[in-house]
Amino acid sequence: MRQLFPPPTGLLDDDGLDRAYGDEPADFLRINFVASADGASTLDGHAGGLGSPTDQQVLRLLRDRSDGILVGAGTARAESYRPLRDDPARSRARTGRGLARVPPLILVSRRLAIDPGEPIIANAVARTVIVTCAGSDRGRREALAAVTPVIVAGEDIVDLAAARSALAERGLRRLVCEGGPTLFSTALAAGIVDELCLTVSPMLTGPGAARIVDGHLQIDPVRLALRHLLEDDGYLFLRYAVDEGRP
Ligand SMILES: NC(=O)c1ccc[n+]([C@@H]2O[C@H](COP(=O)([O-])OP(=O)(O)OC[C@H]3O[C@@H](n4cnc5c(N)ncnc54)[C@H](OP(=O)(O)O)[C@@H]3O)[C@@H](O)[C@H]2O)c1
């Protein structure tokens, strides 16, 4: 891994890479995505084909720096999300930073098409938190609440600003959001995004796939400030602060 910006450039070892992402405040929402050079967020319906081993390393690193992993139900379904396991080496590093051994998944859904017996709930070491809205089906909500924490925020869709406050009350303050594009647009509209970590894959995939921000919400243009640019094997790793100011 080479650092291109800010200069001087140089090779980064694992500790250097960790430090490159490591000055986030205690209350923080970071979004992590990979996209092709022509802007696609999926290849054959999945993100994985766009990534690389180093992209996976960054994904793990960002998880290991977070209190919880926020993800939309669409992504959890498409990418077959499973709760994180208690990996001794990673858990030790986490507790050394004052974090819980294992970060919970935080699943955002209105439809709640999730069975309480599914592995994403039933096999969780750190209990998966469901974030939904008052308009969700009451029976489904209650069935899930019997086995795992459920936060209700907003009416028709999840009010992500209110959800973030409720998560902070549970000690989940430093969050990484792994998408997907619909959840990202809602988070941008709510004005709660602090940072975007974007891997640009050296690949053109053609038309059809959604971009990293998608859905039906209108988003005002958002100004980004480049924090760093790393490169590995042609993959670019951009770290952007999300500016409050509009262009
Ligand atoms: N390139 C990447 O890095 C990357 C990252 C993540 C995902 N992806 C890809 O993106 C695709 C999925 O896209 P997507 O936009 O459907 O993903 P998504 O944002 O994860 O899922 C959308 C679903 O999440 C729930 N949701 C999101 N925001 C909500 C809100 N404010 N209130 C209530 N519910 C909310 C809803 O679930 P319910 O339908 O359950 O109500 C909604 O249908 C997959 O193909 C995946 O591979 C790519």
PDB file of N, CA and C and ligand atoms in Angstrom, residues 32-35 40-42 45-48 50 71-79 81 108-114 131-133 153 156-160 178-184 186-187 210 212 214-215 217, ligand 1:
ATOM      1  N   ASN A  32     -18.539   3.211   4.095  1.00  0.00           N
ATOM      2  CA  ASN A  32     -17.505   2.501   3.335  1.00  0.00           C
ATOM      3  C   ASN A  32     -18.127   1.845   2.105  1.00  0.00           C
ATOM      4  N   PHE A  33     -17.582   2.170   0.934  1.00  0.00           N
ATOM      5  CA  PHE A  33     -18.089   1.619  -0.326  1.00  0.00           C
ATOM      6  C   PHE A  33     -16.940   1.279  -1.254  1.00  0.00           C
ATOM      7  N   VAL A  34     -17.232   0.394  -2.204  1.00  0.00           N
ATOM      8  CA  VAL A  34     -16.335   0.176  -3.333  1.00  0.00           C
ATOM      9  C   VAL A  34     -17.140   0.442  -4.598  1.00  0.00           C
ATOM     10  N   ALA A  35     -16.510   1.068  -5.585  1.00  0.00           N
ATOM     11  CA  ALA A  35     -17.187   1.335  -6.860  1.00  0.00           C
ATOM     12  C   ALA A  35     -16.203   1.121  -7.997  1.00  0.00           C
ATOM     13  N   ALA A  40     -20.099   2.039 -10.900  1.00  0.00           N
ATOM     14  CA  ALA A  40     -21.030   0.977 -10.499  1.00  0.00           C
ATOM     15  C   ALA A  40     -20.753   0.530  -9.064  1.00  0.00           C
ATOM     16  N   SER A  41     -21.830   0.244  -8.323  1.00  0.00           N
ATOM     17  CA  SER A  41     -21.659  -0.240  -6.946  1.00  0.00           C
ATOM     18  C   SER A  41     -21.758  -1.759  -6.870  1.00  0.00           C
ATOM     19  N   THR A  42     -22.075  -2.399  -7.992  1.00  0.00           N
ATOM     20  CA  THR A  42     -22.124  -3.872  -7.984  1.00  0.00           C
ATOM     21  C   THR A  42     -21.595  -4.430  -9.306  1.00  0.00           C
ATOM     22  N   GLY A  45     -24.563  -8.057  -9.360  1.00  0.00           N
ATOM     23  CA  GLY A  45     -25.439  -7.983  -8.184  1.00  0.00           C
ATOM     24  C   GLY A  45     -24.733  -7.959  -6.838  1.00  0.00           C
ATOM     25  N   HIS A  46     -23.392  -8.011  -6.861  1.00  0.00           N
ATOM     26  CA  HIS A  46     -22.659  -8.030  -5.591  1.00  0.00           C
ATOM     27  C   HIS A  46     -21.516  -7.016  -5.621  1.00  0.00           C
ATOM     28  N   ALA A  47     -21.111  -6.607  -4.427  1.00  0.00           N
ATOM     29  CA  ALA A  47     -19.988  -5.666  -4.333  1.00  0.00           C
ATOM     30  C   ALA A  47     -18.652  -6.388  -4.447  1.00  0.00           C
ATOM     31  N   GLY A  48     -18.627  -7.660  -4.041  1.00  0.00           N
ATOM     32  CA  GLY A  48     -17.369  -8.387  -3.882  1.00  0.00           C
ATOM     33  C   GLY A  48     -16.502  -8.405  -5.118  1.00  0.00           C
ATOM     34  N   LEU A  50     -15.948  -6.243  -7.191  1.00  0.00           N
ATOM     35  CA  LEU A  50     -15.265  -4.968  -7.433  1.00  0.00           C
ATOM     36  C   LEU A  50     -14.055  -4.791  -6.524  1.00  0.00           C
ATOM     37  N   VAL A  71     -26.003  -1.429   8.516  1.00  0.00           N
ATOM     38  CA  VAL A  71     -26.198  -1.955   7.166  1.00  0.00           C
ATOM     39  C   VAL A  71     -27.689  -1.994   6.840  1.00  0.00           C
ATOM     40  N   GLY A  72     -28.027  -1.693   5.588  1.00  0.00           N
ATOM     41  CA  GLY A  72     -29.413  -1.762   5.146  1.00  0.00           C
ATOM     42  C   GLY A  72     -29.822  -3.203   4.894  1.00  0.00           C
ATOM     43  N   ALA A  73     -31.130  -3.439   5.004  1.00  0.00           N
ATOM     44  CA  ALA A  73     -31.625  -4.815   4.841  1.00  0.00           C
ATOM     45  C   ALA A  73     -31.331  -5.352   3.444  1.00  0.00           C
ATOM     46  N   GLY A  74     -31.352  -4.484   2.424  1.00  0.00           N
ATOM     47  CA  GLY A  74     -31.082  -4.925   1.052  1.00  0.00           C
ATOM     48  C   GLY A  74     -29.675  -5.481   0.918  1.00  0.00           C
ATOM     49  N   THR A  75     -28.727  -4.810   1.532  1.00  0.00           N
ATOM     50  CA  THR A  75     -27.335  -5.265   1.483  1.00  0.00           C
ATOM     51  C   THR A  75     -27.156  -6.544   2.290  1.00  0.00           C
ATOM     52  N   ALA A  76     -27.793  -6.571   3.461  1.00  0.00           N
ATOM     53  CA  ALA A  76     -27.682  -7.785   4.289  1.00  0.00           C
ATOM     54  C   ALA A  76     -28.186  -8.994   3.514  1.00  0.00           C
ATOM     55  N   ARG A  77     -29.269  -8.793   2.744  1.00  0.00           N
ATOM     56  CA  ARG A  77     -29.817  -9.904   1.943  1.00  0.00           C
ATOM     57  C   ARG A  77     -28.875 -10.237   0.782  1.00  0.00           C
ATOM     58  N   ALA A  78     -28.507  -9.209  -0.001  1.00  0.00           N
ATOM     59  CA  ALA A  78     -27.717  -9.447  -1.219  1.00  0.00           C
ATOM     60  C   ALA A  78     -26.351 -10.035  -0.894  1.00  0.00           C
ATOM     61  N   GLU A  79     -25.788  -9.606   0.202  1.00  0.00           N
ATOM     62  CA  GLU A  79     -24.415 -10.024   0.532  1.00  0.00           C
ATOM     63  C   GLU A  79     -24.391 -11.117   1.603  1.00  0.00           C
ATOM     64  N   TYR A  81     -25.205 -11.325   4.795  1.00  0.00           N
ATOM     65  CA  TYR A  81     -24.493 -10.917   6.006  1.00  0.00           C
ATOM     66  C   TYR A  81     -24.672 -11.924   7.132  1.00  0.00           C
ATOM     67  N   VAL A 108     -30.964  -1.975   9.301  1.00  0.00           N
ATOM     68  CA  VAL A 108     -32.035  -0.992   9.074  1.00  0.00           C
ATOM     69  C   VAL A 108     -33.063  -1.584   8.117  1.00  0.00           C
ATOM     70  N   SER A 109     -34.321  -1.595   8.569  1.00  0.00           N
ATOM     71  CA  SER A 109     -35.378  -2.175   7.739  1.00  0.00           C
ATOM     72  C   SER A 109     -36.730  -1.611   8.132  1.00  0.00           C
ATOM     73  N   ARG A 110     -37.576  -1.366   7.135  1.00  0.00           N
ATOM     74  CA  ARG A 110     -38.976  -1.072   7.433  1.00  0.00           C
ATOM     75  C   ARG A 110     -39.809  -2.346   7.347  1.00  0.00           C
ATOM     76  N   ARG A 111     -39.574  -3.151   6.332  1.00  0.00           N
ATOM     77  CA  ARG A 111     -40.417  -4.337   6.103  1.00  0.00           C
ATOM     78  C   ARG A 111     -40.220  -5.421   7.152  1.00  0.00           C
ATOM     79  N   LEU A 112     -39.064  -5.465   7.739  1.00  0.00           N
ATOM     80  CA  LEU A 112     -38.739  -6.474   8.765  1.00  0.00           C
ATOM     81  C   LEU A 112     -38.987  -7.906   8.268  1.00  0.00           C
ATOM     82  N   ALA A 113     -38.566  -8.153   7.037  1.00  0.00           N
ATOM     83  CA  ALA A 113     -38.692  -9.516   6.485  1.00  0.00           C
ATOM     84  C   ALA A 113     -37.527 -10.368   6.993  1.00  0.00           C
ATOM     85  N   ILE A 114     -37.447 -10.458   8.305  1.00  0.00           N
ATOM     86  CA  ILE A 114     -36.322 -11.152   8.957  1.00  0.00           C
ATOM     87  C   ILE A 114     -36.940 -12.094   9.977  1.00  0.00           C
ATOM     88  N   VAL A 131     -33.035  -1.667  13.535  1.00  0.00           N
ATOM     89  CA  VAL A 131     -33.518  -0.283  13.532  1.00  0.00           C
ATOM     90  C   VAL A 131     -34.658  -0.197  12.532  1.00  0.00           C
ATOM     91  N   THR A 132     -35.815   0.179  13.032  1.00  0.00           N
ATOM     92  CA  THR A 132     -36.984   0.246  12.161  1.00  0.00           C
ATOM     93  C   THR A 132     -37.800   1.504  12.484  1.00  0.00           C
ATOM     94  N   CYS A 133     -38.963   1.615  11.844  1.00  0.00           N
ATOM     95  CA  CYS A 133     -39.789   2.801  12.063  1.00  0.00           C
ATOM     96  C   CYS A 133     -41.172   2.369  12.565  1.00  0.00           C
ATOM     97  N   ALA A 153     -37.447   4.360  15.220  1.00  0.00           N
ATOM     98  CA  ALA A 153     -37.127   5.776  15.015  1.00  0.00           C
ATOM     99  C   ALA A 153     -37.802   6.245  13.730  1.00  0.00           C
ATOM    100  N   ASP A 156     -42.706   6.750   8.734  1.00  0.00           N
ATOM    101  CA  ASP A 156     -42.813   5.950   7.501  1.00  0.00           C
ATOM    102  C   ASP A 156     -41.507   5.293   7.090  1.00  0.00           C
ATOM    103  N   ILE A 157     -40.420   6.026   7.293  1.00  0.00           N
ATOM    104  CA  ILE A 157     -39.095   5.431   7.079  1.00  0.00           C
ATOM    105  C   ILE A 157     -38.277   5.706   8.339  1.00  0.00           C
ATOM    106  N   VAL A 158     -37.167   5.027   8.462  1.00  0.00           N
ATOM    107  CA  VAL A 158     -36.337   5.240   9.650  1.00  0.00           C
ATOM    108  C   VAL A 158     -35.757   6.653   9.619  1.00  0.00           C
ATOM    109  N   ASP A 159     -35.940   7.363  10.714  1.00  0.00           N
ATOM    110  CA  ASP A 159     -35.311   8.664  10.906  1.00  0.00           C
ATOM    111  C   ASP A 159     -33.895   8.372  11.422  1.00  0.00           C
ATOM    112  N   LEU A 160     -32.931   8.493  10.524  1.00  0.00           N
ATOM    113  CA  LEU A 160     -31.584   8.033  10.880  1.00  0.00           C
ATOM    114  C   LEU A 160     -30.900   8.921  11.913  1.00  0.00           C
ATOM    115  N   GLU A 178     -21.884   0.147   5.986  1.00  0.00           N
ATOM    116  CA  GLU A 178     -21.413  -0.565   4.783  1.00  0.00           C
ATOM    117  C   GLU A 178     -22.466  -0.552   3.681  1.00  0.00           C
ATOM    118  N   GLY A 179     -23.338   0.445   3.707  1.00  0.00           N
ATOM    119  CA  GLY A 179     -24.332   0.617   2.659  1.00  0.00           C
ATOM    120  C   GLY A 179     -25.635  -0.049   3.024  1.00  0.00           C
ATOM    121  N   GLY A 180     -26.442  -0.259   2.022  1.00  0.00           N
ATOM    122  CA  GLY A 180     -26.137   0.004   0.631  1.00  0.00           C
ATOM    123  C   GLY A 180     -26.519   1.390   0.171  1.00  0.00           C
ATOM    124  N   PRO A 181     -26.658   1.515  -1.151  1.00  0.00           N
ATOM    125  CA  PRO A 181     -26.901   2.815  -1.777  1.00  0.00           C
ATOM    126  C   PRO A 181     -28.167   3.520  -1.283  1.00  0.00           C
ATOM    127  N   THR A 182     -29.233   2.751  -0.977  1.00  0.00           N
ATOM    128  CA  THR A 182     -30.464   3.391  -0.491  1.00  0.00           C
ATOM    129  C   THR A 182     -30.243   3.948   0.905  1.00  0.00           C
ATOM    130  N   LEU A 183     -29.624   3.152   1.747  1.00  0.00           N
ATOM    131  CA  LEU A 183     -29.354   3.625   3.114  1.00  0.00           C
ATOM    132  C   LEU A 183     -28.413   4.824   3.088  1.00  0.00           C
ATOM    133  N   PHE A 184     -27.428   4.800   2.205  1.00  0.00           N
ATOM    134  CA  PHE A 184     -26.487   5.920   2.113  1.00  0.00           C
ATOM    135  C   PHE A 184     -27.243   7.204   1.758  1.00  0.00           C
ATOM    136  N   THR A 186     -30.347   7.935   2.378  1.00  0.00           N
ATOM    137  CA  THR A 186     -31.146   8.380   3.535  1.00  0.00           C
ATOM    138  C   THR A 186     -30.240   9.042   4.573  1.00  0.00           C
ATOM    139  N   ALA A 187     -29.057   8.470   4.748  1.00  0.00           N
ATOM    140  CA  ALA A 187     -28.130   9.036   5.730  1.00  0.00           C
ATOM    141  C   ALA A 187     -27.641  10.413   5.289  1.00  0.00           C
ATOM    142  N   ALA A 210     -26.545   0.277  -9.898  1.00  0.00           N
ATOM    143  CA  ALA A 210     -26.755   1.513  -9.138  1.00  0.00           C
ATOM    144  C   ALA A 210     -25.405   2.123  -8.776  1.00  0.00           C
ATOM    145  N   ILE A 212     -23.265   4.496  -5.839  1.00  0.00           N
ATOM    146  CA  ILE A 212     -23.205   4.262  -4.386  1.00  0.00           C
ATOM    147  C   ILE A 212     -24.286   5.040  -3.638  1.00  0.00           C
ATOM    148  N   ASP A 214     -28.219   5.907  -4.119  1.00  0.00           N
ATOM    149  CA  ASP A 214     -29.339   5.534  -4.984  1.00  0.00           C
ATOM    150  C   ASP A 214     -30.644   5.607  -4.182  1.00  0.00           C
ATOM    151  N   GLY A 215     -31.751   5.362  -4.859  1.00  0.00           N
ATOM    152  CA  GLY A 215     -33.055   5.409  -4.188  1.00  0.00           C
ATOM    153  C   GLY A 215     -33.879   6.565  -4.717  1.00  0.00           C
ATOM    154  N   LEU A 217     -34.899   9.378  -2.847  1.00  0.00           N
ATOM    155  CA  LEU A 217     -34.768  10.676  -2.173  1.00  0.00           C
ATOM    156  C   LEU A 217     -33.957  11.636  -3.030  1.00  0.00           C
TER     157      LEU A 217
HETATM  158  N1  LIG B   1     -20.308  -1.361  -3.673  1.00  0.00           N
HETATM  159  C1  LIG B   1     -20.506  -1.460  -2.373  1.00  0.00           C
HETATM  160  O1  LIG B   1     -19.599  -1.151  -1.582  1.00  0.00           O
HETATM  161  C2  LIG B   1     -21.844  -1.915  -1.856  1.00  0.00           C
HETATM  162  C3  LIG B   1     -22.131  -1.764  -0.489  1.00  0.00           C
HETATM  163  C4  LIG B   1     -23.375  -2.189  -0.036  1.00  0.00           C
HETATM  164  C5  LIG B   1     -24.301  -2.743  -0.910  1.00  0.00           C
HETATM  165  N2  LIG B   1     -23.977  -2.877  -2.213  1.00  0.00           N
HETATM  166  C6  LIG B   1     -24.952  -3.478  -3.139  1.00  0.00           C
HETATM  167  O2  LIG B   1     -26.129  -2.718  -3.108  1.00  0.00           O
HETATM  168  C7  LIG B   1     -27.223  -3.562  -3.407  1.00  0.00           C
HETATM  169  C8  LIG B   1     -28.349  -3.304  -2.416  1.00  0.00           C
HETATM  170  O3  LIG B   1     -28.781  -1.979  -2.598  1.00  0.00           O
HETATM  171  P1  LIG B   1     -29.909  -1.337  -1.709  1.00  0.00           P
HETATM  172  O4  LIG B   1     -29.944   0.113  -2.013  1.00  0.00           O
HETATM  173  O5  LIG B   1     -31.145  -2.146  -1.813  1.00  0.00           O
HETATM  174  O6  LIG B   1     -29.270  -1.578  -0.268  1.00  0.00           O
HETATM  175  P2  LIG B   1     -29.656  -1.108   1.193  1.00  0.00           P
HETATM  176  O7  LIG B   1     -29.641   0.366   1.335  1.00  0.00           O
HETATM  177  O8  LIG B   1     -28.761  -1.901   2.054  1.00  0.00           O
HETATM  178  O9  LIG B   1     -31.103  -1.695   1.409  1.00  0.00           O
HETATM  179  C9  LIG B   1     -32.279  -1.008   1.163  1.00  0.00           C
HETATM  180  C10 LIG B   1     -33.233  -1.491   2.199  1.00  0.00           C
HETATM  181  O10 LIG B   1     -32.761  -1.107   3.495  1.00  0.00           O
HETATM  182  C11 LIG B   1     -33.815  -0.659   4.277  1.00  0.00           C
HETATM  183  N3  LIG B   1     -33.673   0.786   4.458  1.00  0.00           N
HETATM  184  C12 LIG B   1     -32.671   1.577   4.016  1.00  0.00           C
HETATM  185  N4  LIG B   1     -32.865   2.829   4.449  1.00  0.00           N
HETATM  186  C13 LIG B   1     -34.003   2.811   5.170  1.00  0.00           C
HETATM  187  C14 LIG B   1     -34.704   3.792   5.895  1.00  0.00           C
HETATM  188  N5  LIG B   1     -34.282   5.044   5.997  1.00  0.00           N
HETATM  189  N6  LIG B   1     -35.849   3.421   6.525  1.00  0.00           N
HETATM  190  C15 LIG B   1     -36.300   2.147   6.484  1.00  0.00           C
HETATM  191  N7  LIG B   1     -35.656   1.167   5.824  1.00  0.00           N
HETATM  192  C16 LIG B   1     -34.515   1.519   5.185  1.00  0.00           C
HETATM  193  C17 LIG B   1     -35.072  -1.043   3.536  1.00  0.00           C
HETATM  194  O11 LIG B   1     -35.277  -2.392   3.902  1.00  0.00           O
HETATM  195  P3  LIG B   1     -36.659  -3.176   3.872  1.00  0.00           P
HETATM  196  O12 LIG B   1     -36.908  -3.435   2.413  1.00  0.00           O
HETATM  197  O13 LIG B   1     -36.384  -4.419   4.656  1.00  0.00           O
HETATM  198  O14 LIG B   1     -37.685  -2.302   4.508  1.00  0.00           O
HETATM  199  C18 LIG B   1     -34.624  -0.907   2.091  1.00  0.00           C
HETATM  200  O15 LIG B   1     -35.427  -1.639   1.191  1.00  0.00           O
HETATM  201  C19 LIG B   1     -26.731  -4.998  -3.353  1.00  0.00           C
HETATM  202  O16 LIG B   1     -26.631  -5.494  -4.662  1.00  0.00           O
HETATM  203  C20 LIG B   1     -25.370  -4.876  -2.724  1.00  0.00           C
HETATM  204  O17 LIG B   1     -24.479  -5.837  -3.214  1.00  0.00           O
HETATM  205  C21 LIG B   1     -22.780  -2.463  -2.716  1.00  0.00           C
END
